[in-house]
Amino acid sequence: MLIMKHITRRRVTASVLAGLFFASLLSSSAESDQKKKKEDASEKEEVVLLSPFTVEAANISSGYSATSTLAGTRFGATPGGAKDVRYFRDAVKAGQFPHPNTITAEGLFSEHDLPLKGASVDSKDLLILNGEAVSAKVIGRPEVCFLAQLGFSSGLEVGAWHRAALNIVAVVDKSGSMNGAPIELVKQSLHQVVSHLGADDQISIVLYGDRSHVFLHPTPTTKGNLNAINDAIDAIAISGSTNMEEGLKVGFALARESKKTFRGTTRIMQFTDERPNVGDTSPEGFMGMMEAGSRDGIGQTTIGIGEQFGAELAARIATVRGGNLFFFPDVETAGNVFDEEFDTLVTELAYDLEVTIRPVPGMRLAGVYGIPGEMLKWVGDDGRDVRFQVNTIFLSKKKGAIYLAFAQDREDLPARIRKEGKSLAKVELSYLQVGKNSATKSYLDLPLVAAENASLGLLRGGYLVSEYVALKEAMVAHHTENNQEKAFGVLGELHELFRSTTDKSLENERQLVDQLFLAMTKASGHAG
């Protein structure tokens, strides 16, 4: 897992871990009666904003099956990765100092509503750039003077959208380590999957343990077949040792064969308590088979059972087109994810998304939060611009955020005065929408706004970015540098910051910081 560091002029050392986009809200302000009338009329229509990609569709009447997890709700988009920081929080509650690798920026952001005001959209493009910046300070980054939130509006017609017919090939680890709660969690998960499939979908099951074989051949999930499918799931029995690669080999072979006669999308859904070896990129290895499957149009959802898989694994899987990862520590979590997210976690929106950020003269990027560090690189003739690329964008109801930290360029003396309404950076977007052959592009001049006019998501982002950076720095000081005094100082500053907020949505963060600060107070000898 990557650790967020300061971005120097020539090298991207900022790391911000996998996971992207977040929900946004429309601006409710009205400057005139005419504008108010337009807003009142628009509230009766289906409104779409993405990453905020938010879809608001209270009266969806077409395009969704009766079991759709999207009907009448909002949805967003994400490349997968960590969706919360539950593991970090649980460790703090247990009185521990979690390892810095167990907290991710995107996981922290995904737990919050981070609305970004949306602009009016005339285009029918799937993604249209949106964003704003405000004066801000970040704990541990004294050079930062502005923080920006980046998002996207959309011209997507939500009422016309529907999930494509789905060919699921479930690849299940039935080895001895899965005995008891893990295999029961898998069975409950598969029952949940089946409950969200319709007559146009189908499912098959491959087991691996003592041997790898097709346990349930491709079966349409019609009403007449549901009892037989669920009985087959209940009949899965533990046996043998783990051979993940052999199981995936059988699974991908079945996926390729069944795909030939299936009109829709085909997806491997793997359930295992073993960490895949993402370092094995050979044709027979985990990543090699994922890469080959993606080239054949087969996506893969890896589901970790009872094991904290870690953000580095999520980031690596996210580099493969059509790949994503989820972690289910218990039956309740699995049920919630499938009930709320099933249609989203199997739906790919776009490929090869590329965003380039070009700071205006006198400004430089000092941090990018919400994107894996390996996806960031310096570009441009003078090496001042940053570009990030994401192979696959999935639908998601999870939120998230991309935040950009700006500092004055050291070579720009004296510092220029930045006026509200002026641009801090030019941002360019390019992506390939699923089903289209040519890339779509859009552009944005990222404006500086006054704090009183800033979006709620940007204001909350100031606290959350400071929290992420400070918690990382404090845990590195504790675990790596053995410097408890430094950790105490950083957590103390963060403690004071959260004492100053009246935002009730940040109460969980204040409690987390308070508990960790109290523990470090004792560990560093300041308890008196």
XYZ file of C-alpha atoms in Angstrom:
528
model
C 0.000 0.000 0.000
C 1.234 3.422 -0.863
C 1.933 6.204 1.611
C 1.009 9.787 0.706
C 4.080 11.933 0.354
C 4.751 15.438 -0.838
C 4.661 15.840 -4.627
C 7.908 17.383 -5.741
C 8.337 19.354 -8.945
C 9.694 16.455 -10.999
C 8.341 13.361 -9.367
C 4.929 12.161 -8.264
C 5.393 10.881 -4.751
C 1.873 11.651 -3.631
C -0.117 8.494 -3.223
C -3.728 8.298 -2.857
C -5.222 4.872 -3.014
C -7.711 3.244 -5.300
C -11.165 4.392 -5.707
C -12.583 7.371 -7.550
C -15.816 8.997 -7.889
C -18.330 10.510 -5.536
C -21.929 11.794 -5.419
C -22.895 15.432 -6.033
C -25.891 17.661 -5.530
C -27.459 20.315 -7.738
C -27.117 23.881 -6.560
C -30.388 25.037 -5.052
C -29.668 28.759 -5.141
C -31.874 31.021 -7.274
C -30.811 34.425 -8.494
C -34.121 35.401 -10.083
C -37.753 34.334 -10.323
C -37.099 33.041 -13.818
C -34.254 30.851 -12.615
C -36.399 29.605 -9.727
C -39.133 28.541 -12.162
C -36.607 26.629 -14.228
C -35.301 24.895 -11.117
C -38.820 23.973 -10.000
C -39.474 22.472 -13.419
C -36.183 20.593 -13.471
C -36.963 18.972 -10.126
C -39.763 17.064 -11.849
C -37.384 15.676 -14.445
C -34.727 13.003 -14.185
C -31.476 14.713 -13.312
C -28.102 13.067 -13.769
C -24.802 14.147 -12.259
C -21.792 11.886 -12.251
C -18.885 11.886 -9.800
C -20.158 13.328 -8.368
C -21.826 11.271 -10.895
C -25.105 11.186 -9.127
C -28.250 9.956 -10.765
C -31.459 11.262 -9.268
C -34.450 9.447 -10.701
C -37.334 9.280 -8.323
C -39.858 8.182 -10.951
C -37.998 5.668 -13.049
C -40.568 3.732 -15.048
C -38.507 2.025 -17.709
C -35.199 0.298 -18.193
C -35.041 -1.493 -14.854
C -36.016 -4.995 -13.833
C -38.193 -5.479 -10.768
C -35.184 -6.643 -8.788
C -32.913 -3.800 -9.891
C -30.858 -2.312 -7.066
C -30.762 1.009 -8.922
C -34.438 1.773 -9.458
C -35.424 5.099 -7.914
C -31.971 5.739 -6.448
C -28.778 7.640 -7.132
C -25.731 5.973 -8.556
C -22.151 6.935 -9.224
C -18.979 5.507 -10.687
C -15.735 4.062 -9.370
C -12.732 2.007 -10.515
C -13.154 -0.297 -7.519
C -10.792 -0.385 -4.554
C -11.419 0.320 -0.880
C -14.958 1.487 -0.106
C -14.452 2.298 3.598
C -11.831 2.377 6.372
C -13.632 -0.129 8.598
C -10.458 -2.099 9.278
C -8.647 1.037 10.505
C -11.595 2.077 12.668
C -11.954 -1.389 14.224
C -8.258 -1.426 15.134
C -8.529 1.966 16.847
C -11.605 0.808 18.787
C -9.591 -2.211 19.929
C -6.967 0.135 21.390
C -4.405 -0.459 18.658
C -2.335 1.869 16.478
C -3.243 0.649 12.966
C -0.572 0.278 10.333
C -0.539 3.273 7.938
C -1.268 0.939 5.031
C -4.718 0.162 6.458
C -6.198 3.584 5.778
C -6.861 4.890 2.286
C -8.037 8.263 1.055
C -10.741 6.839 -1.168
C -11.999 4.570 1.584
C -12.302 7.508 3.969
C -14.015 9.721 1.399
C -16.442 6.953 0.397
C -17.982 6.971 3.869
C -19.199 10.542 3.463
C -21.623 12.591 1.427
C -19.387 15.038 -0.457
C -21.738 17.046 -2.683
C -20.277 19.224 -5.402
C -22.519 21.779 -7.049
C -23.440 20.695 -10.554
C -23.519 22.958 -13.569
C -26.383 22.872 -16.068
C -25.724 20.259 -18.729
C -26.788 20.612 -22.348
C -24.446 17.924 -23.688
C -25.486 14.275 -24.004
C -21.962 13.120 -23.131
C -21.614 10.533 -20.370
C -19.001 12.573 -18.455
C -18.482 16.336 -18.399
C -15.856 17.979 -16.182
C -16.954 19.921 -13.116
C -15.117 21.347 -10.101
C -14.083 24.278 -7.934
C -11.311 25.374 -5.550
C -11.157 27.284 -2.263
C -8.455 28.695 0.024
C -7.474 25.980 2.507
C -4.812 24.570 4.804
C -3.846 20.902 5.138
C -2.222 19.517 8.294
C 1.297 18.322 7.525
C 1.371 20.176 4.187
C 2.210 23.788 5.130
C 2.864 24.718 1.505
C -0.754 24.063 0.480
C -2.872 27.204 0.061
C -5.783 25.967 -2.092
C -7.841 22.776 -2.169
C -9.971 21.784 -5.156
C -12.630 19.135 -5.667
C -12.931 17.574 -9.101
C -16.057 15.862 -10.424
C -18.215 15.275 -13.441
C -21.678 16.149 -14.669
C -23.461 13.982 -17.219
C -25.971 14.076 -20.032
C -26.899 10.428 -19.469
C -30.620 9.678 -19.805
C -31.149 7.605 -16.702
C -34.657 6.429 -17.617
C -33.295 4.753 -20.724
C -30.512 2.899 -18.912
C -30.761 -0.776 -18.050
C -28.293 -3.418 -17.005
C -27.331 -5.759 -19.825
C -28.166 -9.450 -19.535
C -25.536 -11.034 -17.318
C -23.646 -14.320 -17.624
C -22.096 -14.934 -14.176
C -19.437 -17.611 -13.733
C -18.945 -17.981 -9.972
C -15.528 -19.436 -9.082
C -15.613 -20.665 -5.484
C -12.745 -21.667 -3.202
C -13.955 -24.744 -1.276
C -10.607 -25.619 0.311
C -10.242 -26.490 3.999
C -9.532 -22.906 5.061
C -13.026 -21.955 3.891
C -14.714 -24.353 6.311
C -17.367 -22.955 8.649
C -18.260 -19.260 8.488
C -16.353 -18.482 5.237
C -18.162 -21.035 3.059
C -21.503 -20.123 4.647
C -20.799 -16.499 3.785
C -20.113 -17.553 0.163
C -23.357 -19.533 -0.013
C -25.369 -16.608 1.344
C -23.618 -14.322 -1.149
C -24.472 -16.617 -4.064
C -28.095 -16.754 -2.948
C -28.049 -12.947 -2.942
C -26.579 -12.885 -6.453
C -29.273 -15.238 -7.750
C -32.003 -13.090 -6.185
C -30.870 -10.165 -8.347
C -30.754 -12.086 -11.620
C -33.661 -12.258 -14.050
C -34.898 -14.538 -16.794
C -32.408 -13.099 -19.312
C -29.437 -13.832 -17.043
C -27.637 -17.055 -16.275
C -25.231 -18.423 -13.679
C -22.720 -21.257 -13.467
C -20.463 -22.387 -10.610
C -16.878 -23.650 -10.686
C -15.384 -25.160 -7.524
C -11.727 -25.619 -6.678
C -10.140 -27.415 -3.737
C -9.500 -31.147 -4.020
C -10.053 -30.626 -7.741
C -11.258 -27.894 -10.065
C -14.466 -28.646 -11.927
C -17.743 -27.234 -13.201
C -20.215 -27.786 -10.355
C -23.201 -26.076 -11.991
C -23.299 -25.686 -15.756
C -24.660 -22.426 -17.236
C -28.276 -22.229 -16.122
C -30.764 -19.449 -16.957
C -32.102 -17.860 -13.771
C -35.758 -18.299 -14.696
C -38.374 -18.899 -12.017
C -38.506 -22.571 -12.953
C -34.752 -22.963 -12.330
C -34.342 -20.966 -9.115
C -34.982 -23.855 -6.700
C -32.472 -26.106 -8.467
C -29.848 -23.338 -8.531
C -30.267 -22.539 -4.833
C -30.201 -26.244 -3.938
C -26.908 -26.579 -5.836
C -25.470 -23.652 -3.865
C -26.480 -25.260 -0.570
C -24.812 -28.522 -1.655
C -21.319 -26.980 -1.960
C -19.039 -28.947 0.386
C -15.527 -28.283 1.735
C -12.723 -30.487 0.409
C -9.014 -30.274 -0.399
C -6.344 -27.572 -0.517
C -6.312 -24.322 -2.443
C -5.309 -24.129 -6.095
C -6.656 -20.756 -7.162
C -4.971 -20.675 -10.548
C -6.420 -24.044 -11.554
C -9.887 -22.947 -10.460
C -9.634 -19.723 -12.460
C -8.360 -21.641 -15.471
C -11.522 -23.764 -15.453
C -13.652 -20.689 -14.771
C -12.266 -18.621 -17.649
C -12.559 -21.591 -20.010
C -16.238 -21.921 -19.085
C -16.729 -18.166 -19.422
C -15.248 -18.142 -22.925
C -17.341 -21.115 -24.011
C -20.630 -19.826 -22.568
C -19.970 -16.331 -23.895
C -20.163 -17.574 -27.480
C -23.907 -18.140 -27.307
C -24.857 -15.513 -24.707
C -26.190 -12.098 -25.691
C -25.029 -9.839 -22.907
C -22.006 -9.411 -20.650
C -19.927 -12.213 -19.153
C -18.248 -11.873 -15.774
C -16.163 -14.078 -13.483
C -17.089 -13.639 -9.796
C -14.443 -15.235 -7.603
C -14.912 -15.961 -3.874
C -11.809 -16.801 -1.831
C -10.056 -16.246 1.498
C -6.638 -16.459 -0.147
C -4.776 -13.349 -1.290
C -4.254 -13.617 -5.052
C -0.652 -13.397 -6.201
C -0.817 -10.233 -8.276
C 2.909 -10.497 -8.921
C 2.364 -13.536 -11.132
C 1.702 -12.043 -14.565
C 2.427 -15.256 -16.448
C -0.362 -16.654 -18.673
C -1.103 -19.223 -15.958
C -0.985 -16.698 -13.079
C -3.786 -14.668 -11.507
C -2.991 -11.377 -13.255
C -2.140 -13.104 -16.528
C -5.534 -14.806 -16.656
C -7.292 -11.550 -15.726
C -5.476 -9.678 -18.498
C -6.255 -12.373 -21.063
C -9.891 -12.495 -19.959
C -10.239 -8.725 -20.284
C -8.970 -8.879 -23.852
C -11.740 -11.394 -24.578
C -14.374 -9.140 -23.013
C -14.638 -11.043 -19.716
C -14.589 -8.971 -16.524
C -13.696 -10.233 -13.064
C -14.992 -9.321 -9.618
C -12.764 -10.691 -6.859
C -14.501 -11.030 -3.495
C -12.355 -11.490 -0.408
C -13.970 -13.597 2.306
C -12.985 -13.084 5.949
C -9.625 -11.586 5.027
C -8.468 -7.970 4.886
C -7.134 -7.974 1.339
C -5.614 -4.500 1.427
C -5.761 -1.496 -0.879
C -2.628 -2.478 -2.797
C -4.438 -5.541 -4.117
C -7.469 -3.453 -5.063
C -5.250 -0.968 -6.888
C -3.503 -3.729 -8.830
C -6.779 -5.375 -9.849
C -8.144 -1.984 -10.895
C -5.359 -1.705 -13.487
C -6.985 -4.510 -15.504
C -9.888 -3.525 -17.725
C -13.078 -4.919 -16.197
C -11.498 -5.818 -12.838
C -12.762 -4.817 -9.377
C -12.545 -6.109 -5.810
C -14.773 -6.238 -2.717
C -14.128 -7.416 0.840
C -16.871 -9.207 2.805
C -15.923 -9.699 6.476
C -19.351 -11.074 7.386
C -22.769 -12.093 6.059
C -24.350 -8.764 6.953
C -21.823 -6.818 4.862
C -22.226 -9.186 1.922
C -25.993 -8.879 2.058
C -25.874 -5.093 2.192
C -23.468 -4.847 -0.733
C -25.459 -7.172 -2.979
C -28.786 -5.614 -2.003
C -27.548 -2.095 -2.649
C -24.786 -2.509 -5.217
C -25.277 -5.657 -7.294
C -26.245 -3.969 -10.570
C -23.436 -1.470 -10.108
C -20.549 -3.781 -9.326
C -21.158 -5.763 -12.537
C -21.728 -2.746 -14.820
C -18.869 -1.112 -16.692
C -19.484 2.465 -17.845
C -16.335 3.538 -19.632
C -12.735 2.620 -20.376
C -9.385 4.398 -20.630
C -10.438 7.452 -18.652
C -7.656 10.032 -18.677
C -7.572 13.337 -16.799
C -4.781 15.901 -17.217
C -4.374 18.771 -14.732
C -2.380 21.796 -15.907
C -1.776 24.392 -13.137
C -1.770 28.019 -14.258
C 1.567 29.907 -14.120
C 2.617 30.484 -10.527
C 0.789 27.434 -9.165
C 1.899 23.841 -8.684
C 0.218 20.629 -7.586
C 1.201 19.575 -4.076
C -1.106 16.589 -3.701
C -3.754 14.510 -5.428
C -6.106 12.556 -3.165
C -8.354 9.755 -4.387
C -6.238 8.230 -7.180
C -3.684 5.384 -6.869
C -0.144 6.740 -6.886
C 0.884 4.422 -9.714
C -1.815 5.953 -11.889
C -0.285 9.432 -11.555
C 2.540 10.765 -13.682
C 4.140 14.085 -14.551
C 3.576 15.231 -18.116
C 4.037 18.391 -20.178
C 7.067 20.149 -21.597
C 8.131 21.553 -18.211
C 6.982 18.572 -16.133
C 4.468 20.640 -14.116
C 1.291 18.892 -15.275
C -0.159 15.713 -13.786
C -2.131 13.044 -15.600
C -3.996 10.061 -14.203
C -5.505 7.158 -16.079
C -8.115 4.597 -15.061
C -8.760 1.504 -17.157
C -12.391 0.876 -16.180
C -15.128 2.966 -14.624
C -17.911 0.998 -12.917
C -21.332 2.135 -11.838
C -21.520 2.560 -8.085
C -23.771 3.976 -5.406
C -20.702 4.478 -3.235
C -19.464 8.028 -2.975
C -15.896 9.181 -3.038
C -13.882 12.191 -4.072
C -10.916 13.526 -5.968
C -9.196 16.430 -4.223
C -6.308 18.481 -5.590
C -3.959 20.452 -3.315
C -2.267 23.506 -4.846
C 0.738 25.509 -3.651
C 2.489 28.627 -4.884
C 5.300 27.820 -7.278
C 8.600 28.496 -5.503
C 9.955 30.078 -8.656
C 7.071 32.552 -8.746
C 8.281 35.382 -6.502
C 6.591 37.368 -5.189
C 3.463 35.181 -4.872
C 0.671 36.212 -7.200
C -2.695 37.262 -5.823
C -5.376 34.751 -6.751
C -8.787 36.310 -7.276
C -12.125 34.589 -6.928
C -13.520 33.461 -10.239
C -10.070 33.028 -11.741
C -8.751 29.635 -12.784
C -6.147 27.673 -10.798
C -5.736 24.986 -13.446
C -6.945 23.773 -16.791
C -8.309 20.238 -16.669
C -8.797 17.945 -19.655
C -10.853 14.739 -19.758
C -10.861 11.885 -22.268
C -12.628 8.498 -22.074
C -14.085 5.734 -24.220
C -17.733 5.034 -23.413
C -18.754 1.380 -23.474
C -20.249 0.587 -26.880
C -18.554 3.488 -28.679
C -15.494 3.438 -30.930
C -14.140 6.973 -30.493
C -13.016 8.863 -27.395
C -15.055 11.688 -25.867
C -13.293 14.792 -24.498
C -14.216 17.765 -22.321
C -12.404 20.669 -20.650
C -12.651 22.793 -17.493
C -11.068 25.980 -16.154
C -10.976 25.132 -12.419
C -12.349 28.259 -10.670
C -11.419 29.685 -7.278
C -14.521 30.443 -5.162
C -15.093 32.167 -1.839
C -15.517 29.919 1.199
C -19.100 31.088 1.696
C -19.914 29.975 -1.866
C -17.994 26.687 -1.796
C -19.730 23.334 -2.167
C -20.324 21.355 1.017
C -18.192 18.509 -0.323
C -15.225 20.821 -0.774
C -15.556 22.254 2.741
C -15.815 18.769 4.250
C -12.927 17.718 2.071
C -10.685 20.163 3.900
C -11.224 18.207 7.113
C -11.031 14.774 5.487
C -7.859 15.444 3.501
C -6.172 16.756 6.665
C -7.413 13.690 8.545
C -6.069 11.272 5.948
C -2.661 12.973 5.670
C -2.280 13.391 9.447
C -3.330 9.832 10.325
C -0.906 8.488 7.747
C 1.910 10.665 9.034
C 1.215 9.818 12.681
C 1.081 6.070 12.058
C 4.278 6.202 9.993
C 5.953 8.077 12.867
C 4.760 5.425 15.310
C 5.401 2.237 13.308
C 8.306 3.147 11.031
C 10.196 5.993 12.712
C 9.500 4.978 16.334
C 8.889 8.654 16.998
C 5.975 8.803 19.429
C 6.530 12.490 20.128
C 6.000 13.340 16.470
C 2.905 11.147 16.311
C 1.539 12.862 19.408
C 2.098 16.311 17.892
C 0.427 15.470 14.585
C -2.587 13.843 16.257
C -2.856 16.771 18.650
C -3.126 19.208 15.762
C -5.741 16.987 14.108
C -7.595 16.739 17.425
C -7.833 20.528 17.636
C -9.021 20.757 14.033
C -11.970 18.423 14.573
C -12.890 20.128 17.841
C -13.500 23.248 15.761
C -16.088 21.770 13.397
C -19.843 21.893 13.914
C -20.544 19.558 10.974
C -22.469 16.656 12.539
C -21.624 14.390 9.587
C -17.995 14.443 10.778
C -18.829 13.248 14.299
C -17.462 9.740 13.626
C -14.190 11.279 12.494
C -13.972 13.434 15.619
C -14.505 10.367 17.804
C -11.896 8.382 15.852
C -9.330 11.170 16.199
C -10.144 11.667 19.905
C -9.665 7.976 20.675
C -6.407 7.698 18.739
C -5.083 10.926 20.245
C -5.876 9.720 23.768
C -4.071 6.425 23.135
C -1.030 8.234 21.733
C -1.070 10.647 24.668
C -0.482 7.667 26.935
C 2.007 5.942 24.612
C 4.145 9.089 24.310
C 4.238 9.798 28.034
C 1.939 12.837 27.978
C -0.916 11.247 29.924
C -0.269 13.448 32.959
